[in-house]
Coordinates of N, CA and C in Angstrom, one line a residue:
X1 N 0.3 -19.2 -1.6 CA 0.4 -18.1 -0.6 C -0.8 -17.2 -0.6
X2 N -1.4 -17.0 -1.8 CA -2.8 -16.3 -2.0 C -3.9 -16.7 -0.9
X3 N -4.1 -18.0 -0.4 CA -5.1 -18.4 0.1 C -4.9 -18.7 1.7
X4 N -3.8 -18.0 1.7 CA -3.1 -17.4 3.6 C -4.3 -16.9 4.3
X5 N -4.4 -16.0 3.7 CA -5.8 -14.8 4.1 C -6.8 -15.2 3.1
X6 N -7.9 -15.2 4.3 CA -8.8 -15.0 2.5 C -9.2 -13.7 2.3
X7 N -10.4 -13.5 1.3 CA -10.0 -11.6 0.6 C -10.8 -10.7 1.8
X8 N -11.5 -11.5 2.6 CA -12.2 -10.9 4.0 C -11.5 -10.6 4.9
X9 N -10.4 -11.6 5.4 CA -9.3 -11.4 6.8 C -8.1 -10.4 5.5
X10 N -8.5 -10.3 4.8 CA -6.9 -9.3 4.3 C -7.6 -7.9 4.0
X11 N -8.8 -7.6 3.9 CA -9.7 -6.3 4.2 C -9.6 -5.8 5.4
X12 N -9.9 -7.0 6.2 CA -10.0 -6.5 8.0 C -8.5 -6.3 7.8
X13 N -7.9 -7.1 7.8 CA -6.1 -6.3 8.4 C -5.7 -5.0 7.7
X14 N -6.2 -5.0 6.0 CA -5.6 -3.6 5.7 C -6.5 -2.4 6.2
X15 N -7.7 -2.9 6.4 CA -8.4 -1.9 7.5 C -7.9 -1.2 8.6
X16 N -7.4 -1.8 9.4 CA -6.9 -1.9 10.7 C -5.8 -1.1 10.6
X17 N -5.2 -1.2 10.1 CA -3.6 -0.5 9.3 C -3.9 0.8 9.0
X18 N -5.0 0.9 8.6 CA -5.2 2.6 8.2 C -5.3 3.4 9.3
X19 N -5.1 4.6 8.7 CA -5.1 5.5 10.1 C -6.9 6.0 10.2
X20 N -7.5 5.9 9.3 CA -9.1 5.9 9.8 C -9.6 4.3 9.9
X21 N -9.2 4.3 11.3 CA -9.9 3.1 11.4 C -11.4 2.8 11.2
X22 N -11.9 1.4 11.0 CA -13.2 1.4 11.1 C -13.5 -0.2 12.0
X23 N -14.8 0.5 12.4 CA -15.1 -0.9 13.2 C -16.0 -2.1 12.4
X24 N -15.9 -2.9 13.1 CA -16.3 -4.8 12.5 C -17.5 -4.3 11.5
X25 N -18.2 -4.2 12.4 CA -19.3 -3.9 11.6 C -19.8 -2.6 10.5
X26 N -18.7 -1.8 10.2 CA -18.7 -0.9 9.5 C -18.0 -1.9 7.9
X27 N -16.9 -2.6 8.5 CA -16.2 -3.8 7.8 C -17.3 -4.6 6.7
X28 N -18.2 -5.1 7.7 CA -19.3 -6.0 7.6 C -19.9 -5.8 6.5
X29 N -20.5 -4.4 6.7 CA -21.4 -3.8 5.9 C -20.9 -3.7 4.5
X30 N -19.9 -2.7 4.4 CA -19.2 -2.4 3.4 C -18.9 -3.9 2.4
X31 N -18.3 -4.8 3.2 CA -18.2 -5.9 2.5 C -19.3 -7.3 1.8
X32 N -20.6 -6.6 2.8 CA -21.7 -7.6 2.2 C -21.6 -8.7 3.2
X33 N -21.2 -8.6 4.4 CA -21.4 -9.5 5.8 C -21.6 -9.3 6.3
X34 N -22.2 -10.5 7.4 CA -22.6 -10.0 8.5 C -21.9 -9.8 9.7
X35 N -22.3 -8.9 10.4 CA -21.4 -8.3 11.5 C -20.5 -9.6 12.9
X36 N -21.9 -10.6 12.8 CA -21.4 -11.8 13.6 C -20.5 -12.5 12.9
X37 N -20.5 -13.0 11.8 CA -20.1 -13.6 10.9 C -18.3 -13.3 10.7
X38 N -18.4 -11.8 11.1 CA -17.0 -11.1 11.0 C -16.2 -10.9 12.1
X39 N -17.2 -10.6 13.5 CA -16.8 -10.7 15.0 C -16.2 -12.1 15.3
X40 N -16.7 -13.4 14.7 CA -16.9 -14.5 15.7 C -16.6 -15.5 14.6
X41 N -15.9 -15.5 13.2 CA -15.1 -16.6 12.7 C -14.5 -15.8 12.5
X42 N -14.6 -15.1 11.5 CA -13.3 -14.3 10.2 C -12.2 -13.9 11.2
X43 N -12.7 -12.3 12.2 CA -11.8 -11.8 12.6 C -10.7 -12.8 14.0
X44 N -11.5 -13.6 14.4 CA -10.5 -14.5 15.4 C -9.8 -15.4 14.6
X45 N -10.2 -15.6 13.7 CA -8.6 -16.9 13.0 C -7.8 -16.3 12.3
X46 N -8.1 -14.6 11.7 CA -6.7 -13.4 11.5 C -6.1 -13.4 12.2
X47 N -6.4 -13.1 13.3 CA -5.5 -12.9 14.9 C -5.0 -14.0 15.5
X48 N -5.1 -15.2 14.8 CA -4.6 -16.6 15.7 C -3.5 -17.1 14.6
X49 N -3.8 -16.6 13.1 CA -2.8 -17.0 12.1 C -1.5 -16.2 12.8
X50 N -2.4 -14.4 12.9 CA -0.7 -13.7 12.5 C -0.2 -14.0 14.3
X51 N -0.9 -14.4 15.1 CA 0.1 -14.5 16.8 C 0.7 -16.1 16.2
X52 N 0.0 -17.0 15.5 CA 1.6 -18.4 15.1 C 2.6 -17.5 14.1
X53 N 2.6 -17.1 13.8 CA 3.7 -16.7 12.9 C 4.3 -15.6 13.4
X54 N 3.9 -14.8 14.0 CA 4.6 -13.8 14.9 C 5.3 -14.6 16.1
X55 N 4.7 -15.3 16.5 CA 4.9 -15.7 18.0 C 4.9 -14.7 19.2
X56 N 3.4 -14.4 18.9 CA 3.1 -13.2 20.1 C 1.4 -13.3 20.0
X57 N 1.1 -12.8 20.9 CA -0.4 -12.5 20.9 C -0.8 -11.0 19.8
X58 N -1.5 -11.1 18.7 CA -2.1 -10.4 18.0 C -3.4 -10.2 18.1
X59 N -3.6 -8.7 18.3 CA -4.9 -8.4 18.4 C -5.1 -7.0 17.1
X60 N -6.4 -6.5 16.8 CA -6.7 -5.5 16.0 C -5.9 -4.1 16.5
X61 N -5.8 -4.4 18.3 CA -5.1 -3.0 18.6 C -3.5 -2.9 18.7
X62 N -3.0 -4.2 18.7 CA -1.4 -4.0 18.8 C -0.7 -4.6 17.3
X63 N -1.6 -4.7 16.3 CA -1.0 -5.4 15.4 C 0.1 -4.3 14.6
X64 N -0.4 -3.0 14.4 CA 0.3 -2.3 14.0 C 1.3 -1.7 14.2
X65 N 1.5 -1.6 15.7 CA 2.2 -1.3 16.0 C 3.3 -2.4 16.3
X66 N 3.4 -3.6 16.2 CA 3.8 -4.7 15.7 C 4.7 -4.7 14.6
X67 N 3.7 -5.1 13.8 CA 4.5 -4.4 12.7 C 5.3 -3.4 12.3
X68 N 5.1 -2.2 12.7 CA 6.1 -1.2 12.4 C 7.4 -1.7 13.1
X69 N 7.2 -2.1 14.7 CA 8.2 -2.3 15.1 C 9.2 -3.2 14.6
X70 N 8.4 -4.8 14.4 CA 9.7 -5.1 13.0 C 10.1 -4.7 12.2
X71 N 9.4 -3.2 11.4 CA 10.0 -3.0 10.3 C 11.4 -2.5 10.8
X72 N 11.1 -1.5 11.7 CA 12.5 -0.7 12.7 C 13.8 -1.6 12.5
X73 N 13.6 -2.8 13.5 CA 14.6 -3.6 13.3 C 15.1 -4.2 12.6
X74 N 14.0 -4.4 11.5 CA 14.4 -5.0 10.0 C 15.4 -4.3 9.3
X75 N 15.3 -2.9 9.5 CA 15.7 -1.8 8.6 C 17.3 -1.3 9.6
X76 N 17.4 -1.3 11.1 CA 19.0 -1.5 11.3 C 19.3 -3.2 11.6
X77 N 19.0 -4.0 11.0 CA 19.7 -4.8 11.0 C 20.1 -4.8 9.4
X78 N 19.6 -4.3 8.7 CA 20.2 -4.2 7.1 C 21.2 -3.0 7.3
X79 N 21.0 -2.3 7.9 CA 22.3 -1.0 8.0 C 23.4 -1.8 8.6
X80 N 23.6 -2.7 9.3 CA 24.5 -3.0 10.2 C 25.0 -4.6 9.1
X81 N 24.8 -4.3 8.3 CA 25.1 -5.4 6.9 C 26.4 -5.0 6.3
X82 N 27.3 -5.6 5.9 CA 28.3 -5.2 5.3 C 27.8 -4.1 3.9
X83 N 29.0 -3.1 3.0 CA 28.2 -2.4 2.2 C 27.8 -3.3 1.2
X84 N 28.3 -4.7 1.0 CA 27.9 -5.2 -0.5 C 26.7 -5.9 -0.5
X85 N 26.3 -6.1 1.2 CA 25.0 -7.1 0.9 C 23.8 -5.4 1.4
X86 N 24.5 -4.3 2.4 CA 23.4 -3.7 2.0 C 22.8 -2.8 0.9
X87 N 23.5 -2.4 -0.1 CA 23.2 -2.0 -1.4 C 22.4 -2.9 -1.7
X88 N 22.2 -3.9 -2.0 CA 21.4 -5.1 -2.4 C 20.1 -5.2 -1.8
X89 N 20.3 -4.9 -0.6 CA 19.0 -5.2 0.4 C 18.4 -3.7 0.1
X90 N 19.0 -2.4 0.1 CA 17.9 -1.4 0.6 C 17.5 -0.9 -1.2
X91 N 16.1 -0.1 -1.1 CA 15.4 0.4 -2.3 C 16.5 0.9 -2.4
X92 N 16.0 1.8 -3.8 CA 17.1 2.8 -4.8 C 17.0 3.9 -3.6
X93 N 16.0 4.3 -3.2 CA 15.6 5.2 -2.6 C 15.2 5.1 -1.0
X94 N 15.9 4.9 0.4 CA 15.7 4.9 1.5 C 14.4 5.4 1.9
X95 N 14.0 6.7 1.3 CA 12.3 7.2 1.8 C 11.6 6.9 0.9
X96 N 11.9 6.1 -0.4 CA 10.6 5.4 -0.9 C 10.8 6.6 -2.6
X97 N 10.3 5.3 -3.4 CA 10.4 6.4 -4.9 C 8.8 6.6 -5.7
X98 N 8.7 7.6 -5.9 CA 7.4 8.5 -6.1 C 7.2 9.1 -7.0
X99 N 6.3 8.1 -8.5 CA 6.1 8.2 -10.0 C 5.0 9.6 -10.0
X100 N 5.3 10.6 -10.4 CA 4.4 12.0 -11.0 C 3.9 11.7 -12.1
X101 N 2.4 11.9 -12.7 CA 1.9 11.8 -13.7 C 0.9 13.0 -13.7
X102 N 1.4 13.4 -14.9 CA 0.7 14.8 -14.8 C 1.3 15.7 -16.4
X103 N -0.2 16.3 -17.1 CA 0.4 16.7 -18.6 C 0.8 18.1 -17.9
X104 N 0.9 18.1 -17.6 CA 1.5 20.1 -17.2 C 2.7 20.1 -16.5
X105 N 3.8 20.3 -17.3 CA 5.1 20.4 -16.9 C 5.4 21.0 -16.1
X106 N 4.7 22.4 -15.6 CA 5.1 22.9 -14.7 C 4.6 22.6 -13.2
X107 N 3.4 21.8 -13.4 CA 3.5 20.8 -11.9 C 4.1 19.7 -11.9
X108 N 4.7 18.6 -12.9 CA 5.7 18.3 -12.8 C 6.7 18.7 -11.8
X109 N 7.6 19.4 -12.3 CA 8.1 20.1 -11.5 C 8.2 20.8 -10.4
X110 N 7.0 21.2 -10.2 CA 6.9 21.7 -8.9 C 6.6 20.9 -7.8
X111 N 6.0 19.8 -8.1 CA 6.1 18.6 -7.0 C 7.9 18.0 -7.5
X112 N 8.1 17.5 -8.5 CA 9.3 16.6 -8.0 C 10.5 17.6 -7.1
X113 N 10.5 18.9 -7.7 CA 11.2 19.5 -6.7 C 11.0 19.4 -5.3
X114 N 10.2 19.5 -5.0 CA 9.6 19.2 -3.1 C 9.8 18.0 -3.0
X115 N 9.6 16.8 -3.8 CA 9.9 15.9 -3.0 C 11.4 15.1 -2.9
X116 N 11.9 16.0 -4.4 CA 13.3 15.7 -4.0 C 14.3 16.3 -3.0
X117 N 13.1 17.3 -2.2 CA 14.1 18.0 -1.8 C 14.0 17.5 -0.5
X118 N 13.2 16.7 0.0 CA 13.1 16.0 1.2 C 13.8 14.1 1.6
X119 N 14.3 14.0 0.0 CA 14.9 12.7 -0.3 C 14.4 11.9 -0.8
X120 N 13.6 11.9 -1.7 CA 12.9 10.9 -2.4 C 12.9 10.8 -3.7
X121 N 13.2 9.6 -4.6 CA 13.6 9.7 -5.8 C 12.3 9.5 -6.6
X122 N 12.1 10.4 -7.3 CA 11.6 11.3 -8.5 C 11.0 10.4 -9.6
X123 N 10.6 9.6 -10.3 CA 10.1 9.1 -11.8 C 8.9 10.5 -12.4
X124 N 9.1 10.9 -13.4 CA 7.7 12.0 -14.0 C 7.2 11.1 -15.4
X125 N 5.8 11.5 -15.3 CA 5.0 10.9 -16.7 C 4.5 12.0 -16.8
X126 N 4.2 12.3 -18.7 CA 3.4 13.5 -19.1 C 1.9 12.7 -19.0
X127 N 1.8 11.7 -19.2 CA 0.3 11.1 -20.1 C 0.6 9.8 -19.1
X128 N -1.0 9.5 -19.3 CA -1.4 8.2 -18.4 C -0.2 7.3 -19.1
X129 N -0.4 7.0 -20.6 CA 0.1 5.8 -21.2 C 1.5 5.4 -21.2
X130 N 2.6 6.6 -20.5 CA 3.8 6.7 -20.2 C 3.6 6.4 -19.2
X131 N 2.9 6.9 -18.1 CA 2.9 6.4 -17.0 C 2.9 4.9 -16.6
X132 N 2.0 4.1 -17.1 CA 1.5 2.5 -16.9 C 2.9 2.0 -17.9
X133 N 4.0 2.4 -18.9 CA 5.0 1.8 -19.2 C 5.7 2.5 -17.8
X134 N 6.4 3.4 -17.5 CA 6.5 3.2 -16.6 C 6.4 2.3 -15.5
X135 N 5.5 2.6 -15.3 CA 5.0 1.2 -14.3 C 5.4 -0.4 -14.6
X136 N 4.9 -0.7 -15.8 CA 5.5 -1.9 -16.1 C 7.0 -2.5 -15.9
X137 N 7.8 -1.3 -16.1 CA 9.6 -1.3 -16.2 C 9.8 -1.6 -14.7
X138 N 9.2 -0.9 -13.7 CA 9.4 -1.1 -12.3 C 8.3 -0.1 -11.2
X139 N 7.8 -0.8 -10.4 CA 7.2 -0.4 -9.3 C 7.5 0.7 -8.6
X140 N 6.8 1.9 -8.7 CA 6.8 2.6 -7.4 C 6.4 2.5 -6.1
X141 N 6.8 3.2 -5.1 CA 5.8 2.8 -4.0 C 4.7 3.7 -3.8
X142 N 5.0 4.9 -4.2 CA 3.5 5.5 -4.7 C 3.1 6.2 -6.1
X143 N 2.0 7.0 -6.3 CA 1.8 7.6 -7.6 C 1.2 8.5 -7.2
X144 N 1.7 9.6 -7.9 CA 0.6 10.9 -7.9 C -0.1 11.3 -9.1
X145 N -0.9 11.2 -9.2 CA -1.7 11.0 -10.8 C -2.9 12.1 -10.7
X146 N -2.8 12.4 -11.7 CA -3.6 13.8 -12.4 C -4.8 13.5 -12.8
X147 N -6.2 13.9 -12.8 CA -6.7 13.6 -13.6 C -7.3 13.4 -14.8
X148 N -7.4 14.8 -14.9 CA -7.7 15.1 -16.8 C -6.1 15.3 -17.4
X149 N -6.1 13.9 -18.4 CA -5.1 14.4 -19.3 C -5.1 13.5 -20.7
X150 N -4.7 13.8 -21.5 CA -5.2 13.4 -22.8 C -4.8 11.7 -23.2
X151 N -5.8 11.0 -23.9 CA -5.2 9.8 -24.1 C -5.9 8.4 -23.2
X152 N -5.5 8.7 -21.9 CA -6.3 8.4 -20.7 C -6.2 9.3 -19.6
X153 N -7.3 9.2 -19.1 CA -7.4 10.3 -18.0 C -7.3 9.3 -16.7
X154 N -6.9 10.0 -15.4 CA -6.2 9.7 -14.9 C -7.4 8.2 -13.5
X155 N -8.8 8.5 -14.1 CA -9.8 7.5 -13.4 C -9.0 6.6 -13.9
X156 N -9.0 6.2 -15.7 CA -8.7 5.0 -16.4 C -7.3 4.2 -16.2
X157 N -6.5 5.0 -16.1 CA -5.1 4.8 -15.4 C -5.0 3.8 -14.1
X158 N -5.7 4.5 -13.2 CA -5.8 3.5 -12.0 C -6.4 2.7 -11.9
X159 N -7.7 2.6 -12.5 CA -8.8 1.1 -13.0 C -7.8 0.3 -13.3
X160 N -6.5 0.7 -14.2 CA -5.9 0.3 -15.0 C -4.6 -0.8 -14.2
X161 N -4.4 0.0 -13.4 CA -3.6 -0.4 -12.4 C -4.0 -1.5 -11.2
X162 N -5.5 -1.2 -11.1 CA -6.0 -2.1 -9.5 C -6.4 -3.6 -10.8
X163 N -6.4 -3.6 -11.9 CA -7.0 -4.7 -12.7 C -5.9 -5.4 -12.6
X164 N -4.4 -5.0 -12.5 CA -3.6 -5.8 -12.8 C -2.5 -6.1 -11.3
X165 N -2.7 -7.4 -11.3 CA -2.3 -8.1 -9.5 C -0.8 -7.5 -9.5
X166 N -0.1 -7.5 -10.4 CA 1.3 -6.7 -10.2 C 1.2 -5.6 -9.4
X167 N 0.6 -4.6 -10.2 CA 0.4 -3.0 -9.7 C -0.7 -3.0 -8.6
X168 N -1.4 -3.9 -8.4 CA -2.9 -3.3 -7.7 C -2.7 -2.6 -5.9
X169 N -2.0 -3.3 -5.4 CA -1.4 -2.5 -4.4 C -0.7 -1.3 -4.5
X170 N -0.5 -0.8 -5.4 CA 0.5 0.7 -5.2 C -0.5 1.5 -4.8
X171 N -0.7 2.7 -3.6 CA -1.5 3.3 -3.5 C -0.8 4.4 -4.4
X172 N -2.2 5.2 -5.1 CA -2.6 5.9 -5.8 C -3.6 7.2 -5.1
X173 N -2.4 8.3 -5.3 CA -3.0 9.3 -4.4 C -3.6 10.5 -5.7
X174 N -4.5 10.8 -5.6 CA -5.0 12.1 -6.7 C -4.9 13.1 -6.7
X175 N -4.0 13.9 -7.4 CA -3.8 15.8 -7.4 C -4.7 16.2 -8.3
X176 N -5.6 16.6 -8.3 CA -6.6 17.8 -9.0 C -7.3 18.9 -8.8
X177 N -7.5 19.9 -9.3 CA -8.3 20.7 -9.3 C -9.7 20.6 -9.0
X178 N -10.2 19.4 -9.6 CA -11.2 19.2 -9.0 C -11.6 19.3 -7.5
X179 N -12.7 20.1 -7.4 CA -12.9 20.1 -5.8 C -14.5 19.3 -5.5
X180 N -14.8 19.0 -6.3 CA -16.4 18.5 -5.9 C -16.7 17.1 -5.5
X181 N -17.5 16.9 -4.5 CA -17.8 15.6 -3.9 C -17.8 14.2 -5.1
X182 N -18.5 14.5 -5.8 CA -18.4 13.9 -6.9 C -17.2 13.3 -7.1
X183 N -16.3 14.3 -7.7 CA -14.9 13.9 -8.3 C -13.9 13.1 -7.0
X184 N -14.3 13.1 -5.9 CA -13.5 12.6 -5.0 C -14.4 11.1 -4.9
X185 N -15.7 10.9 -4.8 CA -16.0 9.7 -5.2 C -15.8 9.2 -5.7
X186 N -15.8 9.7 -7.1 CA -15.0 8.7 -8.4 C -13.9 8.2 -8.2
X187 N -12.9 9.1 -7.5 CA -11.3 8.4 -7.2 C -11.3 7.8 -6.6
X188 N -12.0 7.8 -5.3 CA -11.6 6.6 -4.3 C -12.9 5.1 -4.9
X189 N -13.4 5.5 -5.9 CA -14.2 4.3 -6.4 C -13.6 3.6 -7.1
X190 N -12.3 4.4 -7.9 CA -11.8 3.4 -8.6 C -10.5 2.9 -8.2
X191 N -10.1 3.1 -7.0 CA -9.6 2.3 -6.3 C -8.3 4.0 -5.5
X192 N -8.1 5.1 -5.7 CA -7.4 5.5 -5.4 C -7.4 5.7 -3.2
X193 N -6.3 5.7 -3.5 CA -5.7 5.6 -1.6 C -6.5 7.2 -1.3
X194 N -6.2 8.3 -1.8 CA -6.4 9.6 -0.9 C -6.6 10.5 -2.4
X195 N -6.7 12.0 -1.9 CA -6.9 12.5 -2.6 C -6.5 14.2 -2.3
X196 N -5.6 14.6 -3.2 CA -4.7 16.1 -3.2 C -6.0 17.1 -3.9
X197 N -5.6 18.2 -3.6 CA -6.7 19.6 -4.3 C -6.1 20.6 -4.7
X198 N -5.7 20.4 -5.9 CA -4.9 22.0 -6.6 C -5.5 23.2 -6.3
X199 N -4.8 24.5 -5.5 CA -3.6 24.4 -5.1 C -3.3 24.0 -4.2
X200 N -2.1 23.0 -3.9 CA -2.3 22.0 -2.7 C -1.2 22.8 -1.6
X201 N -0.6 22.2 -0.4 CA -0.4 23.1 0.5 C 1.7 22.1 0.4
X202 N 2.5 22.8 0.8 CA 3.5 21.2 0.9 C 3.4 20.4 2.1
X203 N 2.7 21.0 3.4 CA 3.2 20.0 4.3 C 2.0 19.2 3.7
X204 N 0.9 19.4 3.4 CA -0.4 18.2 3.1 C 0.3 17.5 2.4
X205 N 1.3 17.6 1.1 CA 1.3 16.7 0.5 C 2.5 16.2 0.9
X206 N 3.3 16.3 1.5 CA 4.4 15.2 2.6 C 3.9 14.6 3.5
X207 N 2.7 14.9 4.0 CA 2.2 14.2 5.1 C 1.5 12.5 4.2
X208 N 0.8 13.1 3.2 CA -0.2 12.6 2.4 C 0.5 11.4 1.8
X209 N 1.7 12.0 1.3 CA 2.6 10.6 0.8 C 3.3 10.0 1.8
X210 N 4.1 10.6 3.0 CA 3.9 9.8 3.9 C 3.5 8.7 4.9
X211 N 2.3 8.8 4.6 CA 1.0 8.2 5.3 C 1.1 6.9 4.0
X212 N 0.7 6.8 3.1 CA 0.7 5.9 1.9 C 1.9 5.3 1.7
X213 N 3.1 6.0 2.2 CA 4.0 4.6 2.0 C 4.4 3.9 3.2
X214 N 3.6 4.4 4.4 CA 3.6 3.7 5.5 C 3.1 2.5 5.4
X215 N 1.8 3.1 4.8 CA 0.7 1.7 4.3 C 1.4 0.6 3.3
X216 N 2.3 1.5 2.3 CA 3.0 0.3 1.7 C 3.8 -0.6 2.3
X217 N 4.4 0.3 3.2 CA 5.4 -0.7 4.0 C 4.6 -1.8 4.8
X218 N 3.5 -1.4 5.0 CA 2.8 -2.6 6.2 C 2.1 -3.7 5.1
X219 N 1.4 -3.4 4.2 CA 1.2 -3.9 2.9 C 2.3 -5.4 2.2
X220 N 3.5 -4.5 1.9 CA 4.7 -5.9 2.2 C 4.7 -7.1 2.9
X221 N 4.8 -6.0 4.0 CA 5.0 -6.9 5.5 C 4.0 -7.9 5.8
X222 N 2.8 -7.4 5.3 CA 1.6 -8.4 5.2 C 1.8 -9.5 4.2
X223 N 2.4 -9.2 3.4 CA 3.0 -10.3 2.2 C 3.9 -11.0 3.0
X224 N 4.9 -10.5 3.7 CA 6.0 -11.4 3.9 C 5.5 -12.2 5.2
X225 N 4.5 -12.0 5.6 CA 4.0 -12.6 6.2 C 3.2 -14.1 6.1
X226 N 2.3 -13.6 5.2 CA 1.6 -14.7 4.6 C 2.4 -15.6 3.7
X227 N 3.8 -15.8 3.4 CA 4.7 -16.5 2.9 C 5.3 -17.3 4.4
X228 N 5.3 -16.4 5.3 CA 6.2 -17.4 6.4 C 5.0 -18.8 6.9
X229 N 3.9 -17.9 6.7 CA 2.3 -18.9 7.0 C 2.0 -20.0 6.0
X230 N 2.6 -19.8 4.8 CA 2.5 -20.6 4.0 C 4.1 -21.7 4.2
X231 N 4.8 -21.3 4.4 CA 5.9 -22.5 4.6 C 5.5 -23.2 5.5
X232 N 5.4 -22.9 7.0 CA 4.9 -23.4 8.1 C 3.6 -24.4 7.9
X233 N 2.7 -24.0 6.9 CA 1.5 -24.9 6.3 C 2.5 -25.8 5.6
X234 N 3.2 -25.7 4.4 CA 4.0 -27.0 4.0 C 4.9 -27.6 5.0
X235 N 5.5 -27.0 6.0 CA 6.5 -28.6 7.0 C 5.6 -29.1 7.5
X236 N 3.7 -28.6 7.9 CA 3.4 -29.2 8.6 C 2.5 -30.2 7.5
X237 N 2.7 -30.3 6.2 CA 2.0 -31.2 5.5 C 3.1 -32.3 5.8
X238 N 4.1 -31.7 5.2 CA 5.2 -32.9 5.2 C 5.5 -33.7 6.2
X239 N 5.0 -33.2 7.5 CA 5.1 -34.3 8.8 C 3.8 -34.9 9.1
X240 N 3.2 -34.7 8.4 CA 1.7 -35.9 8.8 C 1.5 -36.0 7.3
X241 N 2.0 -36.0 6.3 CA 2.4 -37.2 5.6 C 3.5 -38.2 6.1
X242 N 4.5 -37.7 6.9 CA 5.3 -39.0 7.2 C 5.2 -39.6 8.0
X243 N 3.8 -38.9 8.8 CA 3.7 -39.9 10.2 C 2.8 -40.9 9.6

């Protein structure tokens, strides 16, 4: 299933998916290609995988909205499921569950209140190292992670996290105090999705986690994707082996 996309056509698509888009050749650069190279192989046999498996024409500008739209119908046709198969099918949490890491109890708390208060189920870590057991026990769809705190701080945490193929997709959003160019470079260098600024505002930070588990959700979808591409590659091994 890994070698659906390769690690170039799975850049462009989570590219594309974000809400700051970037163009080919911003792609290009960033990635150490060339712009032609990306125009005129890579990005046309993305768009020709996901239109066979979709069975629609896929382009950079309707893919996302593609996508969402299956998710829509994905999500009432599980509501419209008897209750015992949809307990089974939906998360713990309908709007997504959202690990806090952070040594100061009292922001603790003052985020999981807000977000429980909008429907989202809650996990809290004092320390990085609770945090990544955490993580190990079960997946969040997002994290909000601190960054100075004793033991590991919260750069190491997430290095910690993109190293390991389990976790490496969970977007990782940063609440700190820190306000300097610097410190926001370092997060997003070690792999974090966005980045919060103590003292933060609430709609920023509903919007902020919002946005990130949208991306999760298309993230999946990109997985369950590259699984239907990969079956479709095995029936069609198995009929020109039998021809």
């Amino acid at each position: 299933m890994d070698n659906c996309f390769s690690d170039l056509q799975r850049t462009v698509l989570l590219t594309t998916l974000q809400e700051n888009k970037k163009t080919y050749d911003q792609i290009a650069d960033e990635c150490g290609y060339s712009p032609k190279y990306l125009k005129q192989d890579v990005a046309p046999k993305l768009w020709q995988l996901l239109s066979e498996v979709l069975d629609k024409k896929i382009t950079k500008f309707n893919i996302k909205t593609i996508l969402e739209e299956q998710m829509r119908h994905q999500e009432a046709a599980i509501k419209m499921l008897p209750m015992t198969f949809a307990v089974n099918s939906l998360p713990t949490s309908e709007k997504g569950n959202i690990l806090l890491v952070d040594d100061q109890p009292q922001n603790l708390k003052l985020l999981s209140d807000l977000l429980e208060e909008q429907g989202y189920e809650v996990q809290q870590a004092i320390n990085g190292v609770i945090a990544l057991q955490a993580v190990a026990v079960g997946s969040p769809d997002v994290i909000l992670l601190d960054i100075y705190m004793p033991e590991l701080d919260g750069y190491t945490v997430c290095q910690k996290l993109k190293a390991n193929p389990k976790t490496q997709d969970i977007p990782v959003i940063f609440v700190s105090a820190l306000d300097e160019a610097w410190d926001k470079v370092k997060a997003f260098s070690v792999g974090g999705s966005d980045y919060i600024t103590k003292p933060f505002k609430t709609v920023e930070v509903l919007a902020r986690v919002e946005n990130q588990l949208k991306v999760r959700q298309l993230q999946l979808r990109i997985k369950y994707l590259e699984q239907q591409l990969e079956e479709k590659n095995q029936q069609l091994q198995q009929i020109l082996q039998k021809s």
